[in-house]
mmCIF file of C-alpha atoms and ligand atoms in Angstrom:
data_model
loop_
_atom_site.group_PDB
_atom_site.id
_atom_site.type_symbol
_atom_site.label_atom_id
_atom_site.label_comp_id
_atom_site.label_asym_id
_atom_site.label_seq_id
_atom_site.Cartn_x
_atom_site.Cartn_y
_atom_site.Cartn_z
ATOM 1 C CA MET A 115 5.450 -33.142 -9.721
ATOM 2 C CA ALA A 116 6.517 -33.544 -13.330
ATOM 3 C CA HIS A 117 10.088 -32.917 -14.365
ATOM 4 C CA ILE A 118 9.857 -30.330 -17.134
ATOM 5 C CA VAL A 119 12.781 -30.215 -19.561
ATOM 6 C CA SER A 120 13.339 -28.269 -22.788
ATOM 7 C CA THR A 121 15.451 -29.411 -25.708
ATOM 8 C CA ILE A 122 17.217 -26.434 -27.165
ATOM 9 C CA ASN A 123 20.020 -25.230 -29.418
ATOM 10 C CA LEU A 124 20.228 -22.174 -31.648
ATOM 11 C CA LYS A 125 21.722 -24.422 -34.304
ATOM 12 C CA GLY A 126 19.192 -26.154 -36.548
ATOM 13 C CA GLY A 127 19.168 -29.767 -37.610
ATOM 14 C CA VAL A 128 21.292 -31.112 -34.741
ATOM 15 C CA GLY A 129 18.807 -33.769 -33.621
ATOM 16 C CA LYS A 130 16.746 -31.873 -31.035
ATOM 17 C CA THR A 131 13.424 -33.245 -32.211
ATOM 18 C CA THR A 132 14.655 -36.781 -32.773
ATOM 19 C CA ILE A 133 16.209 -36.961 -29.315
ATOM 20 C CA THR A 134 13.134 -35.470 -27.646
ATOM 21 C CA ALA A 135 10.891 -38.030 -29.343
ATOM 22 C CA ALA A 136 13.155 -40.951 -28.505
ATOM 23 C CA LEU A 137 13.515 -39.929 -24.841
ATOM 24 C CA ALA A 138 9.737 -39.752 -24.511
ATOM 25 C CA GLU A 139 9.073 -43.073 -26.203
ATOM 26 C CA ILE A 140 11.789 -44.929 -24.321
ATOM 27 C CA MET A 141 10.881 -43.450 -20.924
ATOM 28 C CA ALA A 142 7.276 -44.489 -21.469
ATOM 29 C CA ALA A 143 7.828 -47.958 -22.941
ATOM 30 C CA GLU A 144 10.872 -49.081 -20.942
ATOM 31 C CA HIS A 145 10.484 -47.187 -17.685
ATOM 32 C CA GLY A 146 6.741 -46.814 -17.271
ATOM 33 C CA LYS A 147 6.860 -43.013 -17.212
ATOM 34 C CA ARG A 148 3.897 -40.853 -18.143
ATOM 35 C CA VAL A 149 5.243 -38.304 -20.614
ATOM 36 C CA LEU A 150 3.787 -35.172 -22.146
ATOM 37 C CA LEU A 151 5.420 -33.797 -25.293
ATOM 38 C CA VAL A 152 4.999 -30.102 -26.049
ATOM 39 C CA ASP A 153 5.884 -29.124 -29.612
ATOM 40 C CA LEU A 154 6.735 -25.421 -29.687
ATOM 41 C CA ASP A 155 8.370 -25.441 -33.098
ATOM 42 C CA PRO A 156 6.279 -23.971 -35.950
ATOM 43 C CA GLN A 157 8.002 -26.505 -38.231
ATOM 44 C CA THR A 158 5.731 -29.092 -36.486
ATOM 45 C CA ASN A 159 8.374 -31.840 -36.859
ATOM 46 C CA LEU A 160 7.713 -33.491 -33.505
ATOM 47 C CA THR A 161 3.965 -33.350 -34.049
ATOM 48 C CA VAL A 162 4.166 -35.075 -37.426
ATOM 49 C CA TYR A 163 6.711 -37.549 -36.000
ATOM 50 C CA MET A 164 4.169 -38.597 -33.394
ATOM 51 C CA ILE A 165 0.770 -38.334 -35.079
ATOM 52 C CA GLY A 166 1.373 -37.942 -38.836
ATOM 53 C CA GLU A 167 0.333 -35.152 -41.131
ATOM 54 C CA ALA A 168 -3.336 -36.055 -41.657
ATOM 55 C CA HIS A 169 -4.076 -36.110 -37.928
ATOM 56 C CA TRP A 170 -2.172 -32.826 -37.494
ATOM 57 C CA LYS A 171 -4.258 -31.191 -40.195
ATOM 58 C CA ASP A 172 -7.424 -32.354 -38.511
ATOM 59 C CA LEU A 173 -6.266 -30.816 -35.214
ATOM 60 C CA ASN A 174 -5.202 -27.617 -36.917
ATOM 61 C CA ASP A 175 -8.548 -27.209 -38.672
ATOM 62 C CA SER A 176 -10.382 -27.613 -35.361
ATOM 63 C CA ASP A 177 -8.325 -25.199 -33.179
ATOM 64 C CA ARG A 178 -6.668 -27.981 -31.207
ATOM 65 C CA THR A 179 -3.008 -26.973 -31.551
ATOM 66 C CA LEU A 180 -0.835 -24.583 -29.562
ATOM 67 C CA ALA A 181 -1.425 -21.979 -32.261
ATOM 68 C CA THR A 182 -4.880 -21.493 -30.749
ATOM 69 C CA LEU A 183 -3.424 -20.902 -27.301
ATOM 70 C CA PHE A 184 -1.110 -18.177 -28.591
ATOM 71 C CA ARG A 185 -3.655 -16.742 -31.027
ATOM 72 C CA ASP A 186 -6.103 -16.257 -28.161
ATOM 73 C CA ALA A 187 -3.605 -13.796 -26.688
ATOM 74 C CA VAL A 188 -3.341 -11.572 -29.742
ATOM 75 C CA GLU A 189 -6.741 -12.032 -31.318
ATOM 76 C CA PRO A 190 -9.377 -12.701 -28.672
ATOM 77 C CA ARG A 191 -12.259 -14.459 -30.442
ATOM 78 C CA SER A 192 -14.223 -15.190 -27.274
ATOM 79 C CA ALA A 193 -14.012 -14.017 -23.676
ATOM 80 C CA ASP A 194 -12.307 -17.184 -22.379
ATOM 81 C CA GLY A 195 -10.377 -17.852 -25.550
ATOM 82 C CA LEU A 196 -10.859 -20.785 -27.906
ATOM 83 C CA PHE A 197 -8.043 -22.940 -26.582
ATOM 84 C CA ASP A 198 -9.342 -25.936 -24.638
ATOM 85 C CA ILE A 199 -6.515 -27.972 -23.159
ATOM 86 C CA ASP A 200 -8.609 -31.128 -22.790
ATOM 87 C CA ALA A 201 -9.571 -31.041 -26.444
ATOM 88 C CA ALA A 202 -6.070 -30.128 -27.577
ATOM 89 C CA LEU A 203 -4.307 -32.827 -25.584
ATOM 90 C CA GLN A 204 -3.658 -35.864 -27.787
ATOM 91 C CA ARG A 205 -3.382 -39.043 -25.766
ATOM 92 C CA ASP A 206 -1.236 -42.090 -26.451
ATOM 93 C CA VAL A 207 0.262 -40.650 -29.606
ATOM 94 C CA SER A 208 3.338 -42.586 -30.664
ATOM 95 C CA PRO A 209 2.983 -44.741 -33.800
ATOM 96 C CA VAL A 210 5.131 -47.406 -32.112
ATOM 97 C CA ARG A 211 2.828 -50.163 -30.940
ATOM 98 C CA THR A 212 4.724 -50.851 -27.705
ATOM 99 C CA VAL A 213 4.600 -47.184 -26.641
ATOM 100 C CA THR A 214 1.697 -46.003 -24.553
ATOM 101 C CA GLN A 215 1.568 -43.150 -22.053
ATOM 102 C CA VAL A 216 2.996 -40.473 -24.371
ATOM 103 C CA ASP A 217 0.671 -37.498 -24.853
ATOM 104 C CA LEU A 218 1.169 -34.475 -27.091
ATOM 105 C CA LEU A 219 0.297 -30.825 -27.373
ATOM 106 C CA ALA A 220 0.660 -30.263 -31.093
ATOM 107 C CA SER A 221 2.292 -27.387 -32.874
ATOM 108 C CA SER A 222 1.098 -25.580 -35.980
ATOM 109 C CA LEU A 223 2.580 -23.877 -39.027
ATOM 110 C CA ASP A 224 0.294 -20.970 -38.125
ATOM 111 C CA LEU A 225 2.651 -20.157 -35.244
ATOM 112 C CA ILE A 226 5.037 -18.578 -37.743
ATOM 113 C CA ASP A 227 2.720 -15.556 -38.110
ATOM 114 C CA ILE A 228 1.349 -15.604 -34.585
ATOM 115 C CA GLN A 229 4.764 -15.440 -32.922
ATOM 116 C CA ASP A 230 5.511 -12.119 -34.637
ATOM 117 C CA ARG A 231 2.275 -10.687 -33.351
ATOM 118 C CA LEU A 232 3.101 -11.800 -29.811
ATOM 119 C CA LEU A 233 6.096 -9.509 -29.961
ATOM 120 C CA ALA A 234 4.054 -6.499 -30.967
ATOM 121 C CA PRO A 235 1.191 -6.636 -28.507
ATOM 122 C CA SER A 236 -1.742 -4.381 -29.170
ATOM 123 C CA GLY A 237 -3.349 -2.218 -26.491
ATOM 124 C CA GLU A 238 -5.753 -4.996 -25.614
ATOM 125 C CA PHE A 239 -2.965 -7.464 -24.779
ATOM 126 C CA LEU A 240 -3.882 -8.807 -21.370
ATOM 127 C CA HIS A 241 -1.162 -11.225 -20.397
ATOM 128 C CA ASP A 242 2.603 -11.430 -20.211
ATOM 129 C CA PRO A 243 3.461 -13.158 -23.522
ATOM 130 C CA VAL A 244 6.067 -15.340 -21.793
ATOM 131 C CA GLU A 245 3.534 -16.840 -19.361
ATOM 132 C CA LEU A 246 0.956 -18.099 -21.851
ATOM 133 C CA LEU A 247 2.075 -21.729 -21.956
ATOM 134 C CA ALA A 248 2.735 -21.851 -18.200
ATOM 135 C CA ARG A 249 -0.870 -20.962 -17.396
ATOM 136 C CA GLN A 250 -2.103 -24.000 -19.342
ATOM 137 C CA ILE A 251 0.591 -26.522 -18.429
ATOM 138 C CA GLU A 252 0.049 -26.016 -14.715
ATOM 139 C CA LYS A 253 -3.457 -27.440 -15.160
ATOM 140 C CA ILE A 254 -2.172 -30.807 -16.399
ATOM 141 C CA SER A 255 1.481 -31.266 -15.460
ATOM 142 C CA GLY A 256 0.493 -33.151 -12.301
ATOM 143 C CA ASN A 257 -0.658 -36.027 -14.525
ATOM 144 C CA TYR A 258 2.867 -36.650 -15.821
ATOM 145 C CA ASP A 259 6.278 -37.802 -14.676
ATOM 146 C CA TYR A 260 7.981 -35.839 -17.443
ATOM 147 C CA VAL A 261 7.078 -32.941 -19.696
ATOM 148 C CA LEU A 262 9.501 -32.607 -22.627
ATOM 149 C CA VAL A 263 9.391 -29.382 -24.622
ATOM 150 C CA ASP A 264 10.805 -29.390 -28.149
ATOM 151 C CA CYS A 265 11.954 -25.870 -29.038
ATOM 152 C CA PRO A 266 12.662 -24.297 -32.422
ATOM 153 C CA PRO A 267 16.291 -23.399 -33.257
ATOM 154 C CA ASN A 268 16.067 -19.872 -31.877
ATOM 155 C CA LEU A 269 15.199 -17.974 -28.706
ATOM 156 C CA SER A 270 11.858 -16.718 -29.948
ATOM 157 C CA ILE A 271 8.953 -15.868 -27.694
ATOM 158 C CA LEU A 272 7.745 -19.461 -28.210
ATOM 159 C CA THR A 273 11.032 -20.853 -26.903
ATOM 160 C CA LEU A 274 10.878 -18.468 -23.944
ATOM 161 C CA ASN A 275 7.422 -19.850 -23.119
ATOM 162 C CA GLY A 276 8.998 -23.305 -23.007
ATOM 163 C CA LEU A 277 11.949 -22.205 -20.893
ATOM 164 C CA ARG A 278 9.583 -20.411 -18.533
ATOM 165 C CA ILE A 279 8.064 -23.723 -17.434
ATOM 166 C CA SER A 280 11.299 -25.734 -17.539
ATOM 167 C CA HIS A 281 13.310 -27.014 -14.615
ATOM 168 C CA GLY A 282 16.286 -27.508 -16.917
ATOM 169 C CA TYR A 283 17.297 -28.027 -20.521
ATOM 170 C CA ILE A 284 19.406 -30.309 -22.676
ATOM 171 C CA ILE A 285 21.478 -29.192 -25.658
ATOM 172 C CA PRO A 286 21.937 -31.674 -28.485
ATOM 173 C CA THR A 287 24.929 -30.873 -30.674
ATOM 174 C CA VAL A 288 26.828 -32.394 -33.559
ATOM 175 C CA PRO A 289 30.505 -32.525 -32.532
ATOM 176 C CA ASP A 290 31.892 -30.137 -35.154
ATOM 177 C CA PHE A 291 33.014 -26.493 -35.153
ATOM 178 C CA MET A 292 29.918 -24.861 -36.588
ATOM 179 C CA SER A 293 27.477 -26.773 -34.420
ATOM 180 C CA THR A 294 29.256 -26.189 -31.118
ATOM 181 C CA TYR A 295 30.031 -22.532 -31.795
ATOM 182 C CA GLY A 296 26.901 -21.077 -30.203
ATOM 183 C CA ILE A 297 26.647 -23.263 -27.082
ATOM 184 C CA ALA A 298 28.192 -20.729 -24.686
ATOM 185 C CA GLN A 299 25.917 -18.049 -26.079
ATOM 186 C CA VAL A 300 22.738 -20.069 -25.690
ATOM 187 C CA ARG A 301 23.693 -20.898 -22.109
ATOM 188 C CA SER A 302 24.322 -17.284 -21.172
ATOM 189 C CA ARG A 303 21.122 -16.093 -22.856
ATOM 190 C CA ILE A 304 19.089 -18.693 -20.953
ATOM 191 C CA ALA A 305 20.827 -17.788 -17.682
ATOM 192 C CA LYS A 306 19.926 -14.141 -18.238
ATOM 193 C CA PHE A 307 16.317 -15.013 -19.029
ATOM 194 C CA ALA A 308 16.123 -17.169 -15.889
ATOM 195 C CA THR A 309 17.414 -14.276 -13.785
ATOM 196 C CA ASP A 310 14.937 -11.884 -15.414
ATOM 197 C CA VAL A 311 11.967 -14.099 -14.559
ATOM 198 C CA GLY A 312 13.376 -15.072 -11.168
ATOM 199 C CA VAL A 313 13.751 -18.829 -11.592
ATOM 200 C CA ASP A 314 16.587 -21.296 -11.940
ATOM 201 C CA ILE A 315 16.884 -23.025 -15.331
ATOM 202 C CA PRO A 316 20.087 -25.076 -15.286
ATOM 203 C CA ALA A 317 21.648 -26.871 -18.240
ATOM 204 C CA ILE A 318 21.214 -30.586 -17.575
ATOM 205 C CA GLY A 319 23.700 -31.600 -20.218
ATOM 206 C CA LEU A 320 25.025 -31.680 -23.729
ATOM 207 C CA VAL A 321 24.055 -34.590 -25.975
ATOM 208 C CA ILE A 322 26.521 -35.570 -28.701
ATOM 209 C CA SER A 323 24.319 -36.233 -31.688
ATOM 210 C CA LYS A 324 24.843 -37.504 -35.248
ATOM 211 C CA TYR A 325 28.167 -38.840 -34.041
ATOM 212 C CA ARG A 326 30.467 -40.434 -36.631
ATOM 213 C CA SER A 327 33.059 -42.433 -34.751
ATOM 214 C CA GLU A 328 35.149 -42.926 -37.905
ATOM 215 C CA VAL A 329 35.553 -39.157 -38.379
ATOM 216 C CA THR A 330 38.595 -37.902 -36.490
ATOM 217 C CA LEU A 331 37.152 -34.427 -36.007
ATOM 218 C CA HIS A 332 34.010 -35.895 -34.404
ATOM 219 C CA GLN A 333 36.074 -38.031 -32.059
ATOM 220 C CA GLN A 334 38.372 -35.187 -31.071
ATOM 221 C CA MET A 335 35.569 -32.678 -30.667
ATOM 222 C CA ALA A 336 33.411 -35.059 -28.622
ATOM 223 C CA ASP A 337 36.363 -35.925 -26.363
ATOM 224 C CA TYR A 338 37.203 -32.235 -26.038
ATOM 225 C CA LEU A 339 33.623 -31.373 -25.084
ATOM 226 C CA GLN A 340 33.578 -34.191 -22.575
ATOM 227 C CA ARG A 341 36.821 -32.898 -20.992
ATOM 228 C CA THR A 342 36.089 -29.175 -21.002
ATOM 229 C CA GLY A 343 32.429 -29.567 -20.162
ATOM 230 C CA GLN A 344 33.455 -30.635 -16.701
ATOM 231 C CA ASP A 345 35.416 -27.372 -16.214
ATOM 232 C CA ASP A 346 32.435 -25.376 -17.420
ATOM 233 C CA GLY A 347 30.044 -27.191 -15.127
ATOM 234 C CA LEU A 348 28.302 -28.595 -18.187
ATOM 235 C CA HIS A 349 27.611 -32.301 -18.049
ATOM 236 C CA VAL A 350 28.215 -34.129 -21.322
ATOM 237 C CA PHE A 351 26.210 -37.333 -21.652
ATOM 238 C CA GLU A 352 28.343 -40.453 -21.998
ATOM 239 C CA SER A 353 26.078 -41.969 -24.594
ATOM 240 C CA ARG A 354 26.797 -40.548 -28.065
ATOM 241 C CA ILE A 355 23.987 -40.860 -30.593
ATOM 242 C CA PRO A 356 25.399 -42.193 -33.854
ATOM 243 C CA GLU A 357 24.600 -40.699 -37.217
ATOM 244 C CA SER A 358 22.570 -43.380 -38.872
ATOM 245 C CA GLY A 359 20.226 -43.827 -41.787
ATOM 246 C CA ASP A 360 17.940 -45.817 -39.515
ATOM 247 C CA ILE A 361 17.578 -42.909 -37.071
ATOM 248 C CA ALA A 362 16.827 -40.577 -39.986
ATOM 249 C CA ALA A 363 14.225 -43.042 -41.279
ATOM 250 C CA ALA A 364 12.631 -43.174 -37.815
ATOM 251 C CA ALA A 365 11.064 -39.786 -38.589
ATOM 252 C CA GLU A 366 8.634 -41.444 -40.959
ATOM 253 C CA PHE A 367 5.153 -41.793 -39.501
ATOM 254 C CA ASN A 368 4.680 -45.487 -39.873
ATOM 255 C CA ASP A 369 3.206 -48.485 -38.131
ATOM 256 C CA TRP A 370 6.307 -49.341 -36.114
ATOM 257 C CA GLY A 371 6.146 -52.573 -34.125
ATOM 258 C CA THR A 372 8.863 -51.833 -31.587
ATOM 259 C CA LEU A 373 11.319 -49.105 -30.652
ATOM 260 C CA ARG A 374 14.232 -51.161 -31.964
ATOM 261 C CA GLN A 375 12.450 -51.378 -35.279
ATOM 262 C CA ARG A 376 11.968 -47.615 -35.331
ATOM 263 C CA TYR A 377 15.492 -46.590 -34.305
ATOM 264 C CA GLY A 378 17.669 -49.457 -35.488
ATOM 265 C CA TYR A 379 19.027 -52.830 -34.421
ATOM 266 C CA LYS A 380 22.717 -51.991 -34.874
ATOM 267 C CA GLY A 381 23.353 -50.095 -31.677
ATOM 268 C CA GLN A 382 21.266 -47.026 -32.533
ATOM 269 C CA TYR A 383 18.388 -47.929 -30.241
ATOM 270 C CA ASP A 384 20.839 -49.019 -27.553
ATOM 271 C CA ALA A 385 22.583 -45.622 -27.646
ATOM 272 C CA LEU A 386 19.246 -43.837 -27.288
ATOM 273 C CA ALA A 387 18.182 -46.187 -24.489
ATOM 274 C CA ALA A 388 21.465 -45.568 -22.620
ATOM 275 C CA LEU A 389 21.007 -41.818 -23.070
ATOM 276 C CA THR A 390 17.516 -42.123 -21.597
ATOM 277 C CA VAL A 391 18.791 -43.907 -18.482
ATOM 278 C CA GLU A 392 21.502 -41.278 -17.992
ATOM 279 C CA PHE A 393 18.954 -38.514 -18.527
ATOM 280 C CA MET A 394 16.474 -39.871 -15.981
ATOM 281 C CA HIS A 395 19.230 -40.463 -13.474
ATOM 282 C CA LEU A 396 20.512 -36.896 -13.769
ATOM 283 C CA VAL A 397 17.081 -35.301 -13.663
ATOM 284 C CA GLU A 398 15.787 -37.401 -10.797
ATOM 285 C CA SER A 399 18.908 -37.026 -8.659
ATOM 286 C CA SER A 400 19.120 -33.242 -8.946
HETATM 287 N N1 ATP B 789 21.358 -39.569 -35.266
HETATM 288 C C1 ATP B 789 20.906 -39.248 -36.476
HETATM 289 N N2 ATP B 789 21.386 -39.867 -37.584
HETATM 290 C C2 ATP B 789 20.924 -39.530 -38.819
HETATM 291 N N3 ATP B 789 19.995 -38.604 -39.045
HETATM 292 C C3 ATP B 789 19.490 -37.955 -37.985
HETATM 293 C C4 ATP B 789 19.907 -38.231 -36.649
HETATM 294 N N4 ATP B 789 19.229 -37.427 -35.808
HETATM 295 C C5 ATP B 789 18.420 -36.679 -36.580
HETATM 296 N N5 ATP B 789 18.566 -36.981 -37.886
HETATM 297 C C6 ATP B 789 17.906 -36.382 -39.043
HETATM 298 O O1 ATP B 789 18.455 -35.091 -39.221
HETATM 299 C C7 ATP B 789 17.444 -34.144 -39.505
HETATM 300 C C8 ATP B 789 17.381 -33.105 -38.392
HETATM 301 O O2 ATP B 789 17.044 -33.785 -37.185
HETATM 302 P P1 ATP B 789 16.042 -33.141 -36.148
HETATM 303 O O3 ATP B 789 14.831 -32.664 -36.855
HETATM 304 O O4 ATP B 789 15.886 -34.097 -35.040
HETATM 305 O O5 ATP B 789 16.932 -31.901 -35.717
HETATM 306 P P2 ATP B 789 16.466 -30.547 -34.988
HETATM 307 O O6 ATP B 789 17.649 -30.068 -34.245
HETATM 308 O O7 ATP B 789 15.223 -30.778 -34.246
HETATM 309 O O8 ATP B 789 16.176 -29.605 -36.241
HETATM 310 P P3 ATP B 789 15.466 -28.157 -36.173
HETATM 311 O O9 ATP B 789 16.502 -27.217 -35.669
HETATM 312 O O10 ATP B 789 15.091 -27.891 -37.601
HETATM 313 O O11 ATP B 789 14.308 -28.273 -35.264
HETATM 314 C C9 ATP B 789 16.160 -34.934 -39.660
HETATM 315 O O12 ATP B 789 15.992 -35.259 -41.007
HETATM 316 C C10 ATP B 789 16.415 -36.187 -38.828
HETATM 317 O O13 ATP B 789 15.675 -37.294 -39.281
HETATM 318 MG MG1 MG B 790 13.418 -29.783 -34.336
#
């Protein structure tokens, strides 16, 4: 059975998408894992990161993104719906030549409008709007070791669809006041949702992201999180992901030769690789 994990934080721009992408690529290339990426964010960052904009547009024009899955629920255009998981599933997607075995269900900008309509179901609404993704993922999750779900920076109905299928979640955060402010809230909201739907969705851990070791506040905040996290029952990953121009540049859809080339030779890739080992260890031992 696949381990299904969401990446989530209400705070935007903290590295959720970057970390999700790197975990998938490193698990596949270095550890032989079969990984499915699910991009639930209407910003489509993870999708473009993995397949580029032209390919995304092609998928979007031919109803092969997750927008079609959710649109089927609010605007039935045929009895069975238009979403076809086999057609939508993009295989071997990373632009890094050494990465195989990463597949993707792409997102779409169209989800911005569709998600509002999911909240205001019409009389003909047939399904629980939180179960829509689950009903598709269960058809294919057996083909993977990991399913990683990249969520938008909110607890929208799209995010709830991701949490619904998840066995746990990770929270990337920048170690500063504004970024860490909402962590307790996101945890309690997810715990309440899990209770409501009758499943267990534990926090797997907090990832310190965009870490600047020369900034005293970052050091103090990261150390503080590491100390207090233990009291709160929240694991904080040992590996801190440095803020780095190379990691920012990794978002470019390019013909990357290797993962080190994509993420950086000066310790950036090593930090991500160490995070990946810690992540797999935690997930597989729980
Ligand atoms: N470790 C890092 N060092 C430098 N830049 C980074 C790092 N991680 C991510 N970035 C950059 O910061 C920006 C935000 O990162 P990312 O998109 O991964 O965050 P996010 O939490 O997914 O954002 P959103 O909430 O909008 O989905 C991007 O431009 C990304 O390239
Ligand atoms: Mg993102």
